[in-house]
Amino acid sequence: MRHLVIILGDQLDRNSAALDGFDSKQDCVWMAEVARESTKVWVHKARIVTFLAGMRHFAEELKKEGLPVEYRRLDDAQNQGDFIVELEATVKRLKPQKLILVEPGEWQVREDFRQAAKRLKVELDEREDRHFMASHADFEKHAKGRKGLRMEFFYREMRTRHGILMEGGKPVGGEWNFDSENRKSFAKAGPPLHAAPRTFPPDEITQEVMRIVEETFPEHPGSLAEFDWPVTAAEAELALEDFIAHRLAEFGEYQDAMWTREPWLFHSRLSAVMNLKLLDPRRVIAAAEKAYHTGRAPLPAVEGFIRQILGWREYVRAIYWRFMPSYGEMNELQAQQPLPKFYWTGETDMNCLHDAIGQTLRYGYAHHIQRLMVTGLFSLLLGVRPQEVHEWYLAVYVDAVEWVELPNTLGMSQHGDGGIMASKPYIASGKYIQRMSNYCAGCRYDPAQSTGPKACPFTTLYWEFLMRHEERLRKNQRMSMQVRNLARLTETEKEAIFNQAESIRAGLA
Ligand code: FAD
Ligand code: SF4
């Protein structure tokens, strides 16, 4: 055999560089479902199904086109449960002259393939991932000579380079950013009437995967009862059309708002299909831009949405590759608490956490502000070891892949990188959650209280966080207002907050 072309579960891209020059007479695609990918962390059943169903559909499509595919199923009796062991057996059997692989989305996986190729004494042709709009070289050029790396400057450069929402070299509408018009709450009235997102009932292939996952990983977190994620490129395209038609126009205004038992609101639900590479970000951005030019969505919504994909998504990937492998071990705030057990069950009397974790277990989904300002904020304030928080986020979301999950969790949410990703820790008291949702109205705690039986644990831990890290935070200009508020507390109040924080921790141990 000439080439064995390795396609991983998050590389389901028909235009992948891995398939450049593929010759069906001499080459073969290799795909493998292995148990280890679902047990490295305790993976949510819906995430396992999304990946495996995506892989099976993709392999079928390649076969229909006439490409030979060597496919190892999870339920094959001989499956040895590990990529590298499986690959070694295939290479010994088929004796390819060369292995071809697009850069994996996880540093360790890339290492494992490199080491395996060396051991097997077979050439590994590692190709760049064209799915992304900035290459590693592009980002290195951007980073050269800069003291700090900030998403905003990178995003402006990307807008200019790709000519997205640009007019005569300037941003359309005269501004790069419309945040002042975005990020509203729903106030007391709740979300305006909106259509539920289009669903994708599992077909026969997906149903079979669901059966196998229930049998193989019965104890894993999460439920498959409501599984309706898109798992093919055609379904991803329909999901995109549905978002553009029904939710994009309100996306900007309400992107930070939360509401009890409203998991989707005006979000796109496109992260998983993009991360599996079933949907090209250029396609998503072009559809959003067209919606603006045809008057279907206002500029602040379209700019806000494009910023998430062209800006944040590309930027976090660049941060991941620039700072791995040491990034994964960073713990700048010396946080050492274990992750509370209720993260795996949702059983807590804190209403915001109950709702955000509950929907995570039901669907494998929570939107950005639920991840950042509810589950992420609580573990940051509590002082949970960032590596444990990372393992939870990597496990429970259908869109979780390490290149995007790790910088968001360890960096943006837990400030474990000391400010590489975000210039300040994202901290707030329960009052932020009260402002942005209706969670507090149905909660036994009061976000305005920091001590006493009704004190909101977020509010107690917020003040305690400020006191615990006062010296460090004082040096950060963007934190100065929050730190200055500490002066309003008497010594007795501070002591009461410390004691209450300790009893919260003791109660969660
Ligand atoms: P929308 O709200 O509709 O946003 C549109 C798209 O923008 C998303 O599909 C996504 O591709 C992109 N996007 C938005 N915010 C970010 C961001 N901060 N970083 C990168 N891309 C972004 N996203 C993942 O794709 N996988 C993860 O494992 C993941 N883990 C996260 C962990 C934490 C602690 C936090 C705070 C955020 C995480 N995010 C992750 C980013 C973001 O929360 C999700 O991309 C988003 O909620 C997915 O839902 P959606 O497709 O409906 O997004
Ligand atoms: Fe969450 Fe505190 Fe509000 Fe309860 S009162 S919902 S714990 S922020």
XYZ file of C-alpha atoms and ligand atoms in Angstrom:
570
model
C 0.000 0.000 0.000
C 1.096 3.551 -0.743
C -0.596 5.847 1.822
C -2.601 5.130 4.940
C -4.630 8.301 5.549
C -5.558 8.677 9.218
C -8.806 10.529 9.906
C -9.616 11.260 13.541
C -13.077 11.761 15.038
C -12.808 15.559 14.933
C -11.483 15.666 11.352
C -14.633 14.840 9.384
C -13.879 17.278 6.588
C -14.292 16.096 2.992
C -11.942 18.904 1.916
C -9.305 17.945 4.474
C -5.667 18.258 3.403
C -5.337 14.588 4.438
C -7.285 13.613 1.308
C -5.241 15.752 -1.118
C -3.807 13.506 -3.829
C -5.739 10.447 -2.566
C -5.616 7.586 -5.039
C -8.248 4.920 -4.405
C -6.145 2.305 -6.178
C -3.143 2.640 -3.890
C -4.311 4.452 -0.729
C -6.655 3.719 2.119
C -8.426 5.806 4.784
C -8.042 4.606 8.385
C -10.550 5.442 11.107
C -10.907 3.885 14.549
C -13.408 4.132 17.377
C -11.487 3.442 20.578
C -12.724 3.215 24.155
C -9.787 5.167 25.562
C -11.047 8.380 23.939
C -14.192 8.069 26.076
C -12.452 7.098 29.305
C -9.388 9.426 29.445
C -11.916 11.715 31.094
C -15.388 10.513 32.134
C -17.090 11.479 28.876
C -20.800 12.394 28.611
C -22.748 9.836 26.588
C -23.997 12.506 24.150
C -20.433 13.591 23.379
C -19.398 9.987 22.651
C -22.418 9.518 20.366
C -21.829 12.802 18.528
C -18.261 11.798 17.674
C -18.956 8.151 16.801
C -22.126 8.859 14.822
C -20.276 11.622 12.969
C -17.434 9.205 12.158
C -19.721 6.405 10.948
C -21.709 8.688 8.663
C -18.515 10.216 7.299
C -16.967 6.799 6.607
C -20.141 5.715 4.796
C -20.003 8.813 2.601
C -16.364 8.159 1.704
C -17.167 4.533 0.858
C -20.064 5.642 -1.361
C -17.583 7.780 -3.272
C -15.450 4.697 -3.778
C -12.682 5.425 -1.277
C -11.378 2.335 0.530
C -11.826 2.760 4.307
C -10.346 0.578 7.057
C -12.794 1.223 9.901
C -12.459 -0.196 13.416
C -15.781 -0.197 15.275
C -15.982 0.147 19.041
C -17.944 -3.117 19.218
C -15.526 -5.159 17.059
C -14.445 -8.139 19.176
C -10.765 -7.504 18.368
C -10.850 -3.782 19.196
C -7.916 -3.120 21.541
C -9.312 0.187 22.770
C -6.381 2.452 21.946
C -5.517 4.417 18.788
C -1.861 3.703 18.748
C -2.202 -0.027 19.451
C -4.807 -0.241 16.676
C -2.682 1.794 14.280
C 0.405 -0.319 14.933
C -1.539 -3.491 14.124
C -2.888 -1.952 10.882
C 0.545 -0.706 9.785
C 2.086 -4.130 10.383
C -0.701 -5.737 8.368
C -0.945 -3.313 5.427
C 2.660 -2.058 5.345
C 1.956 1.437 3.985
C 4.878 3.453 2.631
C 3.601 6.562 4.358
C 1.109 7.688 7.000
C -0.812 10.894 6.317
C -2.416 12.865 9.134
C -3.803 16.362 9.544
C -2.565 17.971 12.765
C -4.741 16.583 15.608
C -6.664 18.895 17.957
C -4.791 17.669 21.008
C -1.092 18.097 21.732
C -0.679 14.665 23.354
C -2.429 12.894 20.474
C -0.061 14.596 18.017
C 2.892 13.400 20.116
C 1.516 9.855 20.261
C 1.214 9.639 16.473
C 4.691 11.103 15.965
C 6.225 8.600 18.396
C 4.297 5.701 16.873
C 5.519 6.559 13.361
C 9.105 6.620 14.638
C 8.711 3.269 16.377
C 7.143 1.752 13.271
C 9.846 3.311 11.070
C 7.261 4.675 8.669
C 7.201 8.218 7.325
C 4.520 10.491 8.821
C 3.290 13.282 6.562
C 1.649 15.701 8.983
C -0.447 18.298 7.193
C -1.806 21.642 8.329
C -5.477 21.882 9.264
C -7.040 24.071 6.551
C -10.304 24.236 8.464
C -8.923 27.154 10.460
C -8.613 30.651 9.051
C -5.314 31.481 10.785
C -2.325 29.169 10.423
C 0.282 28.777 13.167
C 2.613 30.933 11.061
C -0.056 33.657 10.770
C -0.378 33.816 14.547
C 3.379 33.818 15.135
C 3.594 36.798 12.786
C 0.823 38.532 14.712
C 2.429 37.769 18.091
C 5.945 38.887 17.114
C 7.081 41.849 19.212
C 3.837 42.079 21.216
C 3.997 42.188 24.998
C 0.532 40.766 25.525
C -1.700 38.749 23.243
C -5.220 40.117 23.181
C -8.081 38.709 21.165
C -9.312 42.141 20.070
C -6.194 43.066 18.038
C -5.955 39.619 16.512
C -9.639 39.786 15.547
C -9.243 43.166 13.831
C -6.306 41.782 11.884
C -8.415 38.761 10.847
C -11.308 40.985 9.747
C -8.949 43.033 7.615
C -7.041 40.089 6.156
C -10.167 38.154 5.224
C -12.181 41.244 4.229
C -15.059 40.353 6.552
C -17.519 43.143 7.438
C -15.086 45.640 5.901
C -15.717 48.630 3.639
C -12.905 50.633 2.044
C -10.375 49.286 4.570
C -12.593 50.261 7.522
C -15.037 48.222 9.610
C -18.609 48.342 8.326
C -20.645 50.697 10.515
C -17.493 52.543 11.607
C -16.913 50.397 14.740
C -15.123 47.114 15.391
C -17.330 46.323 18.328
C -20.989 46.846 19.261
C -20.860 45.466 22.791
C -22.700 48.471 24.203
C -25.772 47.412 22.186
C -25.352 43.732 22.997
C -25.443 41.760 26.235
C -28.831 42.702 27.576
C -30.758 40.641 30.072
C -34.397 39.631 29.544
C -35.472 41.666 32.585
C -38.600 40.360 34.329
C -40.562 39.645 31.141
C -38.331 36.730 30.094
C -37.152 35.832 26.594
C -39.228 37.135 23.665
C -41.110 34.485 21.706
C -38.688 32.486 19.573
C -38.733 29.292 17.553
C -37.080 26.239 19.092
C -33.975 25.203 17.165
C -34.317 22.601 14.429
C -33.737 19.099 15.795
C -32.103 16.114 14.121
C -33.759 12.874 15.264
C -31.210 10.034 15.252
C -31.292 7.855 12.116
C -30.511 4.129 12.114
C -26.746 4.599 12.194
C -26.956 7.002 15.138
C -29.463 4.803 16.961
C -27.073 1.869 16.692
C -24.248 4.008 18.094
C -26.549 5.056 20.954
C -27.232 1.402 21.804
C -23.518 0.582 21.777
C -22.671 3.592 23.947
C -25.377 2.697 26.501
C -24.012 -0.877 26.635
C -20.326 0.033 26.733
C -20.429 3.078 29.008
C -23.554 2.628 31.160
C -22.113 4.525 34.130
C -20.961 7.541 32.160
C -22.605 10.899 32.885
C -25.392 12.385 30.846
C -28.459 11.182 29.068
C -29.252 10.200 25.475
C -33.006 10.502 25.910
C -33.148 13.782 24.005
C -30.220 13.327 21.645
C -30.915 15.386 18.530
C -27.557 16.837 17.474
C -26.613 17.146 13.788
C -24.000 14.522 12.890
C -23.472 14.947 9.119
C -22.331 17.828 6.921
C -25.824 18.039 5.366
C -27.452 18.292 8.797
C -24.882 20.872 9.886
C -25.847 23.002 6.901
C -29.539 22.775 7.884
C -28.686 23.734 11.464
C -26.818 26.778 10.146
C -29.750 27.826 7.936
C -32.120 27.445 10.881
C -29.957 29.648 13.114
C -29.548 32.358 10.492
C -33.295 32.403 9.781
C -34.605 32.267 13.343
C -32.053 33.310 15.984
C -29.163 35.350 14.597
C -31.069 38.650 14.653
C -31.408 38.484 18.462
C -28.066 36.757 19.098
C -26.126 39.918 19.940
C -28.629 41.506 22.252
C -29.162 38.381 24.317
C -25.868 36.498 24.019
C -25.139 36.839 27.757
C -28.684 36.366 29.056
C -29.811 33.221 30.893
C -33.240 31.869 31.771
C -34.420 28.813 33.708
C -35.159 25.784 31.482
C -34.184 27.722 28.340
C -31.002 25.977 27.205
C -30.732 27.336 23.662
C -32.194 30.867 23.639
C -30.630 32.653 20.636
C -27.452 30.585 20.388
C -26.411 28.733 17.260
C -25.634 25.207 18.586
C -22.996 25.025 15.847
C -19.846 24.504 17.943
C -19.930 20.683 17.827
C -20.376 20.422 14.053
C -17.695 23.040 13.510
C -15.294 21.297 15.890
C -15.897 17.958 14.178
C -15.124 19.868 10.914
C -18.492 18.973 9.417
C -19.081 22.684 8.950
C -16.548 25.192 7.668
C -16.256 28.437 9.691
C -15.970 30.401 6.395
C -19.392 29.105 5.423
C -20.857 30.149 8.799
C -19.297 33.609 8.644
C -20.396 34.156 5.031
C -23.988 33.180 5.889
C -24.044 35.603 8.833
C -22.515 38.415 6.774
C -25.060 37.852 4.007
C -27.865 38.063 6.584
C -26.623 41.557 7.449
C -26.297 42.703 3.835
C -29.787 41.416 2.995
C -31.345 43.106 6.029
C -32.225 39.869 7.858
C -30.109 40.676 10.935
C -28.726 43.896 12.405
C -25.014 44.702 12.413
C -24.441 44.359 16.206
C -25.834 40.814 16.152
C -23.869 39.807 13.068
C -20.617 41.399 14.244
C -21.058 39.850 17.718
C -21.564 36.400 16.205
C -18.701 36.658 13.703
C -16.379 37.862 16.508
C -16.991 34.565 18.363
C -15.872 32.500 15.379
C -13.326 34.605 13.528
C -12.000 36.096 16.766
C -12.366 33.893 19.849
C -12.387 30.486 18.181
C -9.254 31.123 16.129
C -7.525 32.981 18.965
C -7.988 30.236 21.595
C -6.631 27.671 19.158
C -3.556 29.822 18.591
C -3.038 30.214 22.350
C -3.340 26.453 22.835
C -0.642 25.555 20.324
C 1.666 28.399 21.327
C 1.753 27.446 25.014
C 1.306 23.663 25.071
C 2.359 21.421 26.711
C 3.168 23.546 29.775
C -0.170 25.387 29.506
C -2.091 22.347 30.745
C -0.196 22.328 34.035
C -0.487 26.027 34.887
C -2.090 26.950 38.209
C -1.189 30.571 38.795
C -3.702 31.076 41.633
C -2.526 27.902 43.421
C -6.078 26.590 43.506
C -6.207 23.157 45.175
C -9.832 22.374 46.083
C -11.450 19.275 44.558
C -14.336 19.750 42.120
C -17.628 19.481 44.057
C -19.413 16.185 43.387
C -22.612 17.960 42.363
C -20.949 18.946 39.060
C -21.647 15.346 37.979
C -25.248 15.233 39.207
C -26.658 18.777 39.318
C -27.870 18.055 42.849
C -27.373 21.376 44.594
C -29.703 23.936 46.117
C -27.940 26.738 44.230
C -30.530 27.273 41.532
C -28.203 28.685 38.851
C -25.830 25.720 39.142
C -28.707 23.264 39.316
C -30.124 24.607 36.035
C -26.818 24.962 34.144
C -25.524 21.535 35.194
C -28.952 19.938 34.740
C -29.150 20.999 31.095
C -25.500 20.014 30.592
C -26.279 16.473 31.698
C -29.486 16.369 29.650
C -28.099 17.736 26.373
C -24.297 18.011 26.639
C -24.767 21.756 26.175
C -24.641 25.036 28.071
C -24.093 28.388 26.437
C -21.037 30.531 26.967
C -22.234 32.612 29.909
C -23.523 29.569 31.755
C -20.070 27.977 31.304
C -18.138 31.121 32.198
C -20.289 32.895 34.780
C -22.080 30.015 36.507
C -20.155 26.713 36.538
C -16.774 28.319 35.772
C -17.250 31.228 38.158
C -18.220 28.964 41.050
C -15.150 26.739 40.705
C -12.890 29.792 40.291
C -14.243 31.434 43.448
C -14.163 28.159 45.366
C -10.527 27.636 44.324
C -10.844 24.308 42.481
C -7.671 22.895 40.922
C -7.890 24.049 37.268
C -6.873 20.630 35.932
C -9.973 19.078 37.569
C -12.178 21.806 36.160
C -10.613 21.185 32.730
C -11.346 17.454 32.937
C -14.996 18.200 33.699
C -15.442 20.600 30.776
C -13.646 18.236 28.410
C -15.992 15.452 29.494
C -19.450 16.980 29.540
C -19.927 19.097 26.403
C -20.670 17.706 22.948
C -18.355 20.339 21.446
C -15.389 19.644 23.718
C -12.020 19.248 22.001
C -8.883 20.134 23.913
C -7.581 22.942 21.665
C -10.715 24.995 22.379
C -11.772 23.685 25.781
C -8.456 24.031 27.638
C -7.707 27.742 27.014
C -11.349 28.604 27.701
C -11.376 26.669 30.966
C -7.914 26.974 32.408
C -7.270 30.422 30.929
C -10.409 32.466 30.437
C -12.510 30.905 33.175
C -10.051 29.851 35.918
C -7.263 32.401 35.309
C -4.853 29.496 35.812
C -2.566 30.923 33.104
C -2.113 34.151 35.058
C -3.512 36.322 32.281
C -2.274 34.900 28.961
C -5.865 34.521 27.700
C -7.683 37.251 29.582
C -6.234 40.311 31.245
C -8.218 39.802 34.460
C -10.055 37.026 36.265
C -13.756 36.915 35.349
C -15.148 37.264 38.861
C -18.515 38.526 40.013
C -20.886 38.095 42.934
C -24.333 36.510 42.801
C -25.665 39.905 41.784
C -24.298 39.454 38.274
C -26.255 36.204 37.930
C -29.334 37.942 39.333
C -28.991 40.701 36.721
C -28.512 38.344 33.774
C -31.111 35.654 34.604
C -34.164 34.685 36.626
C -32.247 32.027 38.547
C -32.137 33.920 41.840
C -35.903 34.418 41.949
C -36.309 30.666 42.425
C -33.400 30.176 44.815
C -33.259 29.741 48.569
C -30.253 32.113 48.691
C -30.113 35.887 48.384
C -27.438 37.301 46.037
C -27.272 40.538 48.060
C -26.123 38.752 51.226
C -22.572 37.579 51.845
C -23.011 36.174 55.366
C -25.787 34.476 57.304
C -28.085 31.546 56.489
C -29.487 33.101 53.280
C -26.141 34.327 51.933
C -25.541 33.419 48.288
C -22.383 31.240 48.122
C -21.259 33.132 45.000
C -21.407 36.429 46.893
C -19.587 35.085 49.970
C -16.887 33.490 47.846
C -16.578 36.578 45.636
C -15.592 38.774 48.584
C -13.378 36.084 50.003
C -11.648 35.715 46.609
C -10.951 39.447 46.539
C -9.476 39.292 50.059
C -7.465 36.112 49.387
C -5.926 37.521 46.200
C -5.941 41.187 47.169
C -2.232 41.742 46.722
C -2.155 40.257 43.225
C -5.387 41.916 42.105
C -4.290 45.335 43.352
C -1.542 45.299 40.705
C -4.097 44.784 37.934
C -5.548 48.067 36.731
C -8.694 46.429 35.394
C -9.428 45.034 38.872
C -8.805 48.199 40.860
C -12.447 49.196 41.233
C -13.461 45.786 42.534
C -10.517 45.700 44.970
C -11.260 49.233 46.197
C -14.699 48.059 47.324
C -13.002 45.901 49.949
C -12.394 49.096 51.921
C -16.147 49.216 52.613
C -15.912 46.084 54.757
C -15.108 46.239 58.484
C -12.678 43.744 60.009
C -15.615 41.950 61.659
C -17.408 41.625 58.340
C -14.261 40.302 56.696
C -13.843 37.675 59.382
C -17.480 36.606 59.042
C -17.005 36.235 55.263
C -13.843 34.152 55.756
C -15.673 31.890 58.194
C -18.687 31.504 55.925
C -16.416 30.687 52.955
C -14.681 28.022 55.027
C -17.982 26.443 55.967
C -19.077 26.417 52.286
C -15.866 24.552 51.446
C -16.274 22.167 54.345
C -19.868 21.477 53.286
C -18.752 20.556 49.776
C -15.844 18.313 50.742
P -22.795 30.490 20.054
O -23.070 31.249 21.290
O -23.860 30.423 19.050
O -21.449 31.099 19.406
C -21.118 30.858 18.038
C -19.822 30.121 17.894
O -18.741 30.916 18.316
C -19.718 28.825 18.677
O -20.340 27.767 18.004
C -18.209 28.653 18.802
O -17.690 27.977 17.697
C -17.685 30.088 18.794
N -17.315 30.538 20.140
C -18.046 31.294 20.979
N -17.338 31.577 22.097
C -16.158 30.962 21.962
C -14.996 30.853 22.786
N -14.913 31.447 23.975
N -13.980 30.113 22.334
C -14.024 29.513 21.137
N -15.083 29.578 20.318
C -16.133 30.290 20.726
N -16.361 25.943 22.960
C -16.170 24.818 22.266
O -16.409 24.801 21.054
N -15.714 23.690 22.867
C -15.426 23.653 24.195
O -15.014 22.618 24.708
C -15.641 24.826 24.960
N -15.380 24.844 26.295
C -15.600 25.990 27.003
C -15.297 25.997 28.372
C -15.486 27.135 29.116
C -15.143 27.159 30.569
C -15.985 28.300 28.497
C -16.172 29.540 29.285
C -16.267 28.295 27.147
C -16.084 27.156 26.376
N -16.352 27.136 24.995
C -16.123 25.984 24.295
C -16.778 28.348 24.281
C -18.302 28.546 24.159
O -18.892 28.461 25.419
C -18.945 27.544 23.206
O -18.284 27.582 21.971
C -20.409 27.861 22.939
O -21.119 27.919 24.140
C -21.007 26.818 22.011
O -22.381 27.003 21.826
P -22.979 27.608 20.464
O -22.465 26.840 19.314
O -24.454 27.683 20.629
O -22.299 29.023 20.470
Fe -27.125 31.300 42.146
Fe -26.802 32.816 44.346
Fe -28.678 33.430 42.566
Fe -28.951 31.257 44.082
S -28.903 33.377 44.767
S -29.352 31.412 41.881
S -26.838 30.566 44.249
S -26.475 33.431 42.221
